[in-house]
Coordinates of C-alpha atoms in Angstrom, one line a residue:
Chain A
M1 CA 73.0 70.1 70.8
S2 CA 73.0 69.5 74.6
D3 CA 74.4 71.8 77.2
N4 CA 77.3 69.4 77.8
Q5 CA 80.7 70.5 76.6
Q6 CA 81.7 69.1 73.2
W7 CA 84.6 69.7 70.8
H8 CA 84.0 71.2 67.4
Y9 CA 86.8 70.8 64.8
E10 CA 87.6 72.4 61.5
N11 CA 89.5 69.9 59.3
F12 CA 91.4 72.0 56.8
D13 CA 92.4 69.9 53.8
P14 CA 95.0 72.2 52.2
T15 CA 97.2 72.0 55.3
G16 CA 96.3 68.5 56.6
S17 CA 95.7 70.0 60.0
A18 CA 92.7 70.9 62.2
I19 CA 91.8 73.5 64.8
G20 CA 89.2 72.7 67.4
Y21 CA 87.4 74.3 70.3
R22 CA 85.5 73.2 73.4
I23 CA 82.0 74.5 72.9
T24 CA 79.0 74.7 75.2
R25 CA 76.3 75.3 72.6
K26 CA 75.4 76.4 69.1
L27 CA 74.0 79.9 69.4
D28 CA 72.7 80.4 65.8
E29 CA 72.8 79.2 62.3
V30 CA 71.7 80.9 59.1
Q31 CA 71.9 79.8 55.4
S32 CA 72.4 83.0 53.4
P33 CA 72.2 83.1 49.6
F34 CA 76.0 82.7 49.7
Q35 CA 77.0 80.5 52.5
K36 CA 76.2 78.9 55.8
I37 CA 77.0 80.9 58.9
E38 CA 77.2 79.3 62.3
I39 CA 77.8 80.8 65.8
F40 CA 79.0 78.7 68.7
E41 CA 79.6 79.6 72.3
S42 CA 83.0 78.2 73.6
T43 CA 84.3 77.7 77.1
D44 CA 87.5 79.8 76.7
W45 CA 87.4 81.7 73.4
G46 CA 84.1 83.6 73.6
N47 CA 81.9 83.2 70.6
L48 CA 83.0 81.5 67.3
M49 CA 81.8 82.3 63.8
L50 CA 82.2 79.6 61.1
I51 CA 81.4 80.1 57.5
D52 CA 80.7 76.9 55.5
G53 CA 82.5 75.0 58.3
A54 CA 85.6 77.2 58.3
M55 CA 86.6 79.1 61.4
M56 CA 86.3 82.8 60.7
L57 CA 86.9 84.4 64.1
T58 CA 86.7 84.0 67.8
T59 CA 86.0 86.7 70.4
K60 CA 89.3 85.9 72.1
D61 CA 91.8 86.1 69.3
N62 CA 90.4 88.1 66.3
F63 CA 92.5 91.1 67.3
F64 CA 95.7 89.6 65.8
Y65 CA 94.2 89.4 62.3
H66 CA 92.2 92.6 62.4
E67 CA 95.1 94.7 63.7
M68 CA 97.6 93.1 61.2
I69 CA 95.4 93.5 58.1
A70 CA 94.6 97.2 59.0
H71 CA 97.6 98.9 60.6
P72 CA 100.6 97.9 58.6
A73 CA 98.8 99.0 55.4
L74 CA 97.5 102.2 56.8
L75 CA 100.8 103.1 58.3
T76 CA 102.7 102.3 55.1
H77 CA 100.6 104.8 53.2
P78 CA 101.8 108.4 54.1
D79 CA 98.3 109.8 54.5
P80 CA 95.4 107.4 53.9
R81 CA 92.1 109.2 53.6
K82 CA 90.0 107.0 51.5
V83 CA 89.9 103.3 52.4
V84 CA 88.0 100.4 50.8
I85 CA 87.5 97.0 52.5
I86 CA 86.4 94.1 50.3
G87 CA 84.9 91.4 52.5
G88 CA 85.3 92.1 56.2
G89 CA 81.6 91.7 56.9
D90 CA 82.3 91.1 60.6
C91 CA 83.3 94.8 60.8
G92 CA 86.5 94.2 62.9
T93 CA 88.8 95.5 60.1
L94 CA 86.5 98.6 59.7
R95 CA 86.8 99.3 63.4
E96 CA 90.7 99.2 63.2
V97 CA 90.7 101.4 60.1
L98 CA 88.5 104.0 61.7
K99 CA 90.9 104.3 64.7
H100 CA 93.1 106.3 62.3
K101 CA 91.9 109.9 62.6
G102 CA 93.1 110.9 59.2
V103 CA 90.8 108.5 57.4
E104 CA 87.9 110.5 55.9
S105 CA 85.9 107.6 54.4
A106 CA 85.9 103.8 54.8
V107 CA 83.7 101.7 52.6
Q108 CA 83.1 98.1 53.7
C109 CA 81.8 96.0 50.8
D110 CA 80.9 92.4 51.7
I111 CA 78.8 90.2 49.5
D112 CA 76.8 88.8 52.4
E113 CA 74.8 91.1 54.7
Q114 CA 74.1 88.1 57.0
V115 CA 77.7 88.1 58.1
T116 CA 77.3 91.7 59.5
R117 CA 74.0 90.9 61.1
M118 CA 75.5 88.0 62.9
A119 CA 78.5 90.1 64.0
E120 CA 76.2 92.8 65.3
K121 CA 74.5 90.2 67.5
Y122 CA 77.4 87.9 68.6
F123 CA 80.5 90.2 68.2
P124 CA 79.0 93.6 69.1
E125 CA 82.4 94.9 70.1
L126 CA 83.6 94.6 66.5
C127 CA 80.7 96.7 65.3
D128 CA 81.6 99.6 67.6
S129 CA 82.3 101.9 64.7
N130 CA 79.6 101.0 62.3
D131 CA 77.8 104.2 63.1
D132 CA 80.8 106.4 62.6
P133 CA 79.8 109.0 60.0
R134 CA 83.0 108.1 58.0
A135 CA 81.8 104.5 57.5
T136 CA 79.7 103.1 54.7
L137 CA 78.5 99.5 54.9
M138 CA 77.3 97.9 51.7
W139 CA 76.5 94.4 50.7
D140 CA 77.4 93.8 47.2
D141 CA 79.9 92.1 44.8
G142 CA 83.3 93.3 45.7
L143 CA 84.7 92.5 42.3
A144 CA 82.2 94.8 40.6
Y145 CA 82.5 97.5 43.3
I146 CA 86.3 97.7 42.7
K147 CA 85.9 97.5 38.9
N148 CA 83.5 100.5 38.9
L149 CA 85.5 102.8 41.2
E150 CA 86.7 106.0 39.7
P151 CA 90.4 105.5 38.7
R152 CA 93.0 106.9 41.1
S153 CA 90.4 107.5 43.8
V154 CA 91.4 105.2 46.7
D155 CA 94.4 105.3 49.1
V156 CA 94.2 101.8 50.6
I157 CA 92.3 98.7 49.5
I158 CA 92.0 95.9 52.1
V159 CA 91.0 92.5 50.9
D160 CA 89.6 90.8 54.0
S161 CA 88.3 87.7 52.4
T162 CA 87.6 84.0 53.2
D163 CA 89.8 81.3 51.6
P164 CA 90.3 81.4 47.8
V165 CA 87.4 79.1 47.1
G166 CA 83.7 79.8 46.8
P167 CA 82.6 83.4 46.9
A168 CA 86.2 84.7 47.5
E169 CA 87.8 82.8 44.6
G170 CA 87.8 85.8 42.3
L171 CA 89.7 87.9 44.9
F172 CA 93.0 86.2 44.3
N173 CA 93.8 86.7 40.6
K174 CA 95.3 89.2 38.2
A175 CA 92.0 90.6 36.8
F176 CA 90.9 91.7 40.3
F177 CA 94.3 93.0 41.2
A178 CA 94.4 95.0 38.0
D179 CA 91.1 96.7 38.9
C180 CA 92.6 97.5 42.4
F181 CA 95.7 98.9 40.7
K182 CA 93.5 101.2 38.6
A183 CA 91.4 102.3 41.5
L184 CA 94.4 103.2 43.7
R185 CA 96.0 106.6 43.7
D186 CA 99.6 106.6 42.7
N187 CA 101.1 105.9 46.1
G188 CA 98.3 103.5 47.0
V189 CA 98.6 100.3 49.1
L190 CA 96.8 97.0 48.5
V191 CA 96.7 94.4 51.3
Q192 CA 95.3 90.9 51.1
Q193 CA 95.0 88.2 53.7
S194 CA 97.4 85.5 52.4
E195 CA 97.0 82.3 54.3
S196 CA 99.6 80.2 56.2
P197 CA 103.2 81.1 55.6
L198 CA 104.2 77.6 56.9
M199 CA 102.0 75.4 54.7
L200 CA 100.7 77.6 51.9
L201 CA 103.8 79.3 50.6
D202 CA 102.9 78.3 47.1
L203 CA 99.7 80.2 47.4
I204 CA 101.5 83.3 48.7
K205 CA 104.0 83.1 45.8
E206 CA 101.2 82.8 43.3
L207 CA 99.3 85.7 44.9
R208 CA 102.4 87.9 44.6
G209 CA 102.8 86.7 41.0
E210 CA 99.2 87.7 40.2
M211 CA 99.7 91.1 41.9
G212 CA 102.9 91.6 39.8
K213 CA 101.1 90.8 36.6
A214 CA 98.5 93.3 37.5
G215 CA 101.1 96.1 37.6
F216 CA 102.3 96.1 41.3
A217 CA 106.1 96.2 41.5
E218 CA 106.7 95.7 45.2
F219 CA 105.3 93.2 47.7
Q220 CA 105.7 92.6 51.4
T221 CA 104.4 89.6 53.3
L222 CA 104.0 89.9 57.0
P223 CA 103.5 86.8 59.1
F224 CA 101.7 86.9 62.5
P225 CA 100.1 84.5 65.0
Q226 CA 96.5 83.8 64.4
P227 CA 95.5 80.9 66.7
C228 CA 92.0 80.2 65.1
Y229 CA 93.3 79.8 61.6
P230 CA 94.9 76.6 60.2
T231 CA 98.5 76.2 61.6
G232 CA 98.0 79.1 64.0
W233 CA 100.3 81.3 61.9
W234 CA 98.9 83.5 59.2
S235 CA 100.0 86.3 56.9
V236 CA 99.0 89.4 55.0
T237 CA 100.6 90.5 51.8
M238 CA 100.9 94.2 50.8
A239 CA 101.6 95.6 47.4
R240 CA 102.4 99.2 46.5
K241 CA 101.4 101.0 43.4
G242 CA 104.3 103.4 43.3
G243 CA 108.0 102.6 43.9
Q244 CA 108.1 103.9 47.5
G245 CA 108.9 100.8 49.4
F246 CA 107.5 99.8 52.7
A247 CA 108.8 102.3 55.2
F248 CA 106.0 103.0 57.7
R249 CA 104.8 105.7 60.0
E250 CA 104.7 105.2 63.8
L251 CA 101.4 104.1 65.3
P252 CA 99.8 107.2 66.8
V253 CA 100.3 107.2 70.6
D254 CA 96.5 107.4 71.3
L255 CA 95.8 104.4 69.0
A256 CA 95.6 101.4 71.3
T257 CA 96.4 97.9 70.1
L258 CA 96.6 94.5 71.7
Y259 CA 99.1 92.9 69.3
Y260 CA 100.4 95.4 66.8
T261 CA 103.6 97.4 67.5
G262 CA 106.0 99.2 65.3
T263 CA 108.6 96.6 66.4
A264 CA 106.4 93.7 65.4
H265 CA 105.7 95.4 62.0
A266 CA 109.4 96.0 61.4
A267 CA 110.3 92.5 62.5
G268 CA 107.7 91.0 60.1
Q269 CA 109.6 92.7 57.3
T270 CA 112.5 90.4 57.9
L271 CA 111.0 87.1 57.0
P272 CA 112.1 83.8 58.6
P273 CA 114.8 82.3 56.4
F274 CA 112.7 79.4 55.1
V275 CA 109.9 81.8 54.1
A276 CA 112.3 84.3 52.4
Q277 CA 113.9 81.4 50.5
A278 CA 110.6 80.1 49.3
L279 CA 109.4 83.5 48.1
K280 CA 112.6 84.4 46.3
Chain B
M1 CA 94.2 51.4 62.2
S2 CA 93.3 51.2 58.5
D3 CA 95.3 52.7 55.7
N4 CA 92.6 55.3 55.1
Q5 CA 93.2 58.8 56.1
Q6 CA 91.9 59.8 59.5
W7 CA 92.1 62.8 61.7
H8 CA 93.8 62.6 65.1
Y9 CA 93.1 65.4 67.6
E10 CA 94.7 66.6 70.8
N11 CA 92.1 68.2 73.0
F12 CA 94.0 70.5 75.4
D13 CA 91.9 71.3 78.4
P14 CA 93.8 74.3 79.8
T15 CA 93.2 76.3 76.6
G16 CA 89.9 74.8 75.6
S17 CA 91.3 74.3 72.1
A18 CA 92.5 71.4 70.0
I19 CA 95.1 70.7 67.3
G20 CA 94.6 67.9 64.9
Y21 CA 96.3 66.2 61.9
R22 CA 95.3 64.1 59.0
I23 CA 97.1 60.9 59.5
T24 CA 97.7 57.8 57.4
R25 CA 98.7 55.3 60.0
K26 CA 100.1 54.7 63.5
L27 CA 103.8 53.8 63.1
D28 CA 104.6 52.8 66.7
E29 CA 103.5 52.9 70.3
V30 CA 105.5 52.1 73.5
Q31 CA 104.5 52.4 77.1
S32 CA 107.7 53.4 78.9
P33 CA 107.9 53.3 82.8
F34 CA 107.0 57.0 82.6
Q35 CA 104.5 57.6 79.8
K36 CA 102.9 56.4 76.6
I37 CA 104.7 57.4 73.4
E38 CA 102.9 57.2 70.1
I39 CA 104.2 57.9 66.6
F40 CA 101.9 58.7 63.7
E41 CA 102.5 59.2 60.0
S42 CA 100.7 62.3 58.6
T43 CA 99.8 63.4 55.1
D44 CA 101.4 66.9 55.4
W45 CA 103.5 67.1 58.5
G46 CA 105.8 64.1 58.3
N47 CA 105.8 62.0 61.5
L48 CA 104.2 63.1 64.8
M49 CA 105.2 62.1 68.3
L50 CA 102.6 62.2 71.1
I51 CA 103.3 61.6 74.7
D52 CA 100.3 60.7 76.9
G53 CA 98.2 62.0 74.1
A54 CA 99.9 65.4 73.9
M55 CA 101.5 66.5 70.6
M56 CA 105.3 66.8 71.2
L57 CA 106.6 67.4 67.7
T58 CA 106.1 67.0 64.0
T59 CA 108.8 66.6 61.3
K60 CA 107.5 69.7 59.6
D61 CA 107.4 72.3 62.3
N62 CA 109.7 71.3 65.2
F63 CA 112.3 73.8 64.0
F64 CA 110.4 76.8 65.5
Y65 CA 110.6 75.4 69.0
H66 CA 114.1 73.9 68.9
E67 CA 115.6 77.0 67.4
M68 CA 113.8 79.3 69.8
I69 CA 114.6 77.3 73.0
A70 CA 118.3 77.1 72.0
H71 CA 119.6 80.1 70.1
P72 CA 118.2 83.1 72.1
A73 CA 119.7 81.6 75.4
L74 CA 123.0 80.7 73.8
L75 CA 123.4 84.1 72.1
T76 CA 122.4 85.9 75.3
H77 CA 125.3 84.3 77.2
P78 CA 128.6 85.9 76.1
D79 CA 130.5 82.7 75.8
P80 CA 128.5 79.5 76.6
R81 CA 130.8 76.5 76.9
K82 CA 129.0 74.1 79.2
V83 CA 125.3 73.5 78.5
V84 CA 122.8 71.3 80.2
I85 CA 119.5 70.3 78.7
I86 CA 116.8 68.9 81.0
G87 CA 114.2 66.9 79.1
G88 CA 114.7 67.3 75.3
G89 CA 114.8 63.5 74.8
D90 CA 114.0 64.0 71.1
C91 CA 117.5 65.5 70.7
G92 CA 116.4 68.4 68.5
T93 CA 117.5 71.0 71.1
L94 CA 120.8 69.2 71.5
R95 CA 121.4 69.5 67.7
E96 CA 120.7 73.2 67.8
V97 CA 123.0 73.7 70.8
L98 CA 125.9 71.9 69.2
K99 CA 125.7 74.1 66.1
H100 CA 127.4 76.7 68.4
K101 CA 131.1 76.0 67.9
G102 CA 132.1 77.5 71.2
V103 CA 130.1 74.9 73.2
E104 CA 132.5 72.4 74.7
S105 CA 130.1 70.1 76.4
A106 CA 126.3 69.6 76.2
V107 CA 124.6 67.1 78.5
Q108 CA 121.0 66.0 77.7
C109 CA 119.3 64.5 80.7
D110 CA 115.8 63.2 80.0
I111 CA 114.0 60.8 82.3
D112 CA 112.8 58.6 79.5
E113 CA 115.2 56.7 77.2
Q114 CA 112.3 55.6 75.1
V115 CA 111.8 59.1 73.8
T116 CA 115.3 59.2 72.4
R117 CA 114.9 55.7 70.9
M118 CA 111.8 56.7 69.2
A119 CA 113.4 59.9 67.9
E120 CA 116.3 58.0 66.5
K121 CA 113.9 55.8 64.5
Y122 CA 111.3 58.3 63.4
F123 CA 113.0 61.7 63.6
P124 CA 116.6 60.7 62.6
E125 CA 117.4 64.2 61.4
L126 CA 117.0 65.5 65.0
C127 CA 119.6 63.0 66.2
D128 CA 122.3 64.1 63.7
S129 CA 124.5 65.3 66.5
N130 CA 124.1 62.6 69.0
D131 CA 127.5 61.2 68.2
D132 CA 129.2 64.6 68.5
P133 CA 132.1 64.0 71.0
R134 CA 130.9 67.1 72.9
A135 CA 127.5 65.5 73.6
T136 CA 126.5 63.3 76.6
L137 CA 123.1 61.6 76.5
M138 CA 121.8 60.4 79.8
W139 CA 118.4 59.1 81.0
D140 CA 117.9 60.1 84.6
D141 CA 115.9 62.4 86.9
G142 CA 116.6 65.9 85.8
L143 CA 115.8 67.4 89.2
A144 CA 118.4 65.2 90.9
Y145 CA 120.9 65.8 88.1
I146 CA 120.7 69.6 88.5
K147 CA 120.7 69.3 92.3
N148 CA 123.9 67.4 92.3
L149 CA 125.8 69.6 89.8
E150 CA 128.9 71.3 91.1
P151 CA 127.9 74.9 92.0
R152 CA 128.8 77.5 89.4
S153 CA 129.7 74.9 86.8
V154 CA 127.2 75.5 84.0
D155 CA 126.7 78.4 81.5
V156 CA 123.3 77.6 80.1
I157 CA 120.5 75.4 81.4
I158 CA 117.7 74.6 79.0
V159 CA 114.5 73.1 80.4
D160 CA 112.9 71.4 77.4
S161 CA 110.1 69.7 79.2
T162 CA 106.6 68.6 78.6
D163 CA 103.6 70.4 80.2
P164 CA 103.8 71.1 84.0
V165 CA 101.9 67.9 84.9
G166 CA 103.1 64.4 85.3
P167 CA 106.9 63.8 85.1
A168 CA 107.6 67.5 84.3
E169 CA 105.6 69.0 87.2
G170 CA 108.7 69.5 89.4
L171 CA 110.4 71.5 86.7
F172 CA 108.2 74.5 87.2
N173 CA 108.9 75.5 90.8
K174 CA 111.1 77.5 93.1
A175 CA 113.0 74.5 94.5
F176 CA 114.1 73.4 91.0
F177 CA 115.0 76.9 89.9
A178 CA 117.0 77.4 93.1
D179 CA 119.1 74.4 92.1
C180 CA 119.5 75.8 88.6
F181 CA 120.6 79.1 90.1
K182 CA 123.2 77.4 92.2
A183 CA 124.5 75.3 89.3
L184 CA 124.9 78.3 87.0
R185 CA 128.1 80.4 86.7
D186 CA 127.6 84.0 87.6
N187 CA 126.5 85.2 84.2
G188 CA 124.5 82.0 83.5
V189 CA 121.3 81.8 81.6
L190 CA 118.3 79.6 82.3
V191 CA 115.6 79.0 79.7
Q192 CA 112.4 77.2 80.1
Q193 CA 109.6 76.4 77.7
S194 CA 106.7 78.5 79.0
E195 CA 103.5 77.5 77.2
S196 CA 101.0 79.7 75.3
P197 CA 101.3 83.5 75.7
L198 CA 97.7 83.9 74.6
M199 CA 95.9 81.5 76.9
L200 CA 98.3 80.6 79.7
L201 CA 99.7 84.0 80.8
D202 CA 99.0 83.2 84.4
L203 CA 101.3 80.2 84.1
I204 CA 104.1 82.4 82.6
K205 CA 103.6 84.9 85.4
E206 CA 103.8 82.2 88.0
L207 CA 106.9 80.7 86.3
R208 CA 108.6 84.1 86.4
G209 CA 107.5 84.5 90.1
E210 CA 109.1 81.1 91.0
M211 CA 112.3 82.0 89.1
G212 CA 112.4 85.3 91.1
K213 CA 111.9 83.5 94.4
A214 CA 114.8 81.3 93.4
G215 CA 117.2 84.3 93.1
F216 CA 116.9 85.2 89.4
A217 CA 116.5 89.0 89.0
E218 CA 115.8 89.4 85.3
F219 CA 113.3 87.6 83.0
Q220 CA 112.5 87.7 79.4
T221 CA 109.6 85.9 77.7
L222 CA 109.9 85.4 73.9
P223 CA 106.8 84.4 72.0
F224 CA 107.0 82.5 68.6
P225 CA 104.8 80.5 66.3
Q226 CA 104.6 76.8 67.1
P227 CA 101.8 75.3 65.0
C228 CA 101.7 71.9 66.7
Y229 CA 101.2 73.3 70.2
P230 CA 97.9 74.5 71.6
T231 CA 96.9 77.9 70.1
G232 CA 99.8 77.7 67.7
W233 CA 101.7 80.4 69.6
W234 CA 104.2 79.4 72.2
S235 CA 106.9 81.0 74.4
V236 CA 110.2 80.5 76.1
T237 CA 111.2 82.4 79.3
M238 CA 114.8 83.2 80.1
A239 CA 116.3 84.2 83.4
R240 CA 119.8 85.5 84.0
K241 CA 121.8 84.9 87.1
G242 CA 123.7 88.2 87.0
G243 CA 122.4 91.7 86.3
Q244 CA 123.6 91.8 82.7
G245 CA 120.3 92.1 80.9
F246 CA 119.3 90.4 77.7
A247 CA 121.5 92.0 75.0
F248 CA 122.6 89.2 72.6
R249 CA 125.3 88.3 70.2
E250 CA 124.7 87.9 66.5
L251 CA 124.0 84.5 65.1
P252 CA 127.3 83.2 63.5
V253 CA 127.0 83.6 59.7
D254 CA 127.7 79.9 59.2
L255 CA 124.9 78.8 61.6
A256 CA 121.9 78.1 59.4
T257 CA 118.4 78.4 60.8
L258 CA 114.9 78.1 59.3
Y259 CA 113.1 80.5 61.7
Y260 CA 115.5 82.2 64.1
T261 CA 117.0 85.6 63.1
G262 CA 118.5 88.3 65.2
T263 CA 115.5 90.5 64.1
A264 CA 113.0 87.9 65.3
H265 CA 114.9 87.7 68.6
A266 CA 115.0 91.5 69.0
A267 CA 111.4 91.8 68.1
G268 CA 110.4 89.1 70.6
Q269 CA 111.9 91.4 73.3
T270 CA 109.1 93.9 72.7
L271 CA 106.1 91.9 73.8
P272 CA 102.7 92.5 72.3
P273 CA 100.9 95.1 74.5
F274 CA 98.4 92.6 75.9
V275 CA 101.2 90.3 77.0
A276 CA 103.4 93.1 78.4
Q277 CA 100.4 94.4 80.4
A278 CA 99.6 90.9 81.8
L279 CA 103.2 90.2 82.9
K280 CA 103.7 93.6 84.6

């Protein structure tokens, strides 16, 4: 690739839309046993990480996603001490989780060590907390890890996965959610990235259905901007094990965020009418 | 263009990012005295309108923008009767404005009649209200139209323009805003589309500065998702002529929206920390 500026696009078939960036060069590429990871340098978005051609994160805008997959779930739980992250190999979610001082242990279990190695090199700011004594990084099968957890041992499970194809396919169905249900303590919270609320509402509906079949009785889908993902509008879906609803604690005053606020969280709880209608 | 599916991209230089769509065919193209207007048919987003290569709207997602440029401003004004739309040739904003029963007259002044002709043909649902007896459609220079308005004769001015280059350049500066200020009644509201709050914060800051120099004392920028615009996250900025702040009325119960809710409006008033910091 030359040093000239070029445009690199991700064509996303399920939404019929594409996102692209003006890039200056490819910084790295590795074929792991699981997937191809590419790193590009862009003119305006910092570095980009793509996995099998799909945009995973940019330096510039990853904070939307990482804050919204971590803080709503942790603040919905009254006192989260033990947190498990499935996927999340770039360590950005782990960093947000460890900003909560009450968290005593956070395990990040991604199938692909190469994702973390690339993050350490090209997104070092996301790996700030990897040496935190409360953090455990492992590279293993998340399905098996959750299945083998001691029942009622975890407060919050965060499923920070790629799209529901390839390695992440098994993270979107009843069998996996049933294992999460079992591993969570009685007032536990599960949160899963749940794709575009504009174009993939059927997937969100199906995801909530699978969570329901697994025993979860209450769901909440929160939309938020995420420029680097298809349609630029994304969502997380939370499920609670008990019947306690989705009231949430205030963000501690010393916990700095770029996007998350209690107001944004509360507002997300009132879905846009077309989304609410579709999820009925 | 063949009948095969192809991808069509808009590379947006100011953000270094691109949006694209899977299209089936080009439906129309016209070179007006002002700009080139193209219509594509897409696989998942309905029809697309591009002006000089820039994505203007899609059938699927234009409601975000049209609702957010119309309802917050009209609900901030206590009793909007006379509304002027500068630009807005696709008539989608006009349709939202006329959903407010108290509005007695709405003038849409776009420089380019061809935009409206194309909308009538390819986005007929946006032109639903063009025959409303309260509506006046004119094709003329918006700058001159505002300049020549009787002082203190308008309640709400909506600037529904293209990007601040080419025909729309004059809609982003003090001279134009000063004419708006003069044309508005004492408690009037001005609202202007104000680009991406992620990548173009300097532009928003400058816009607010120009509004301030023109006499407006209070500003409010509301972000919202807009998948077809660069970064998928867009904003409108309101300015008030009086000192009444930005409290707003409830949406009438019989006024149906797809995205807008009072909750979303209120939430938009608390900007994400990184935006609030930048606009300080």
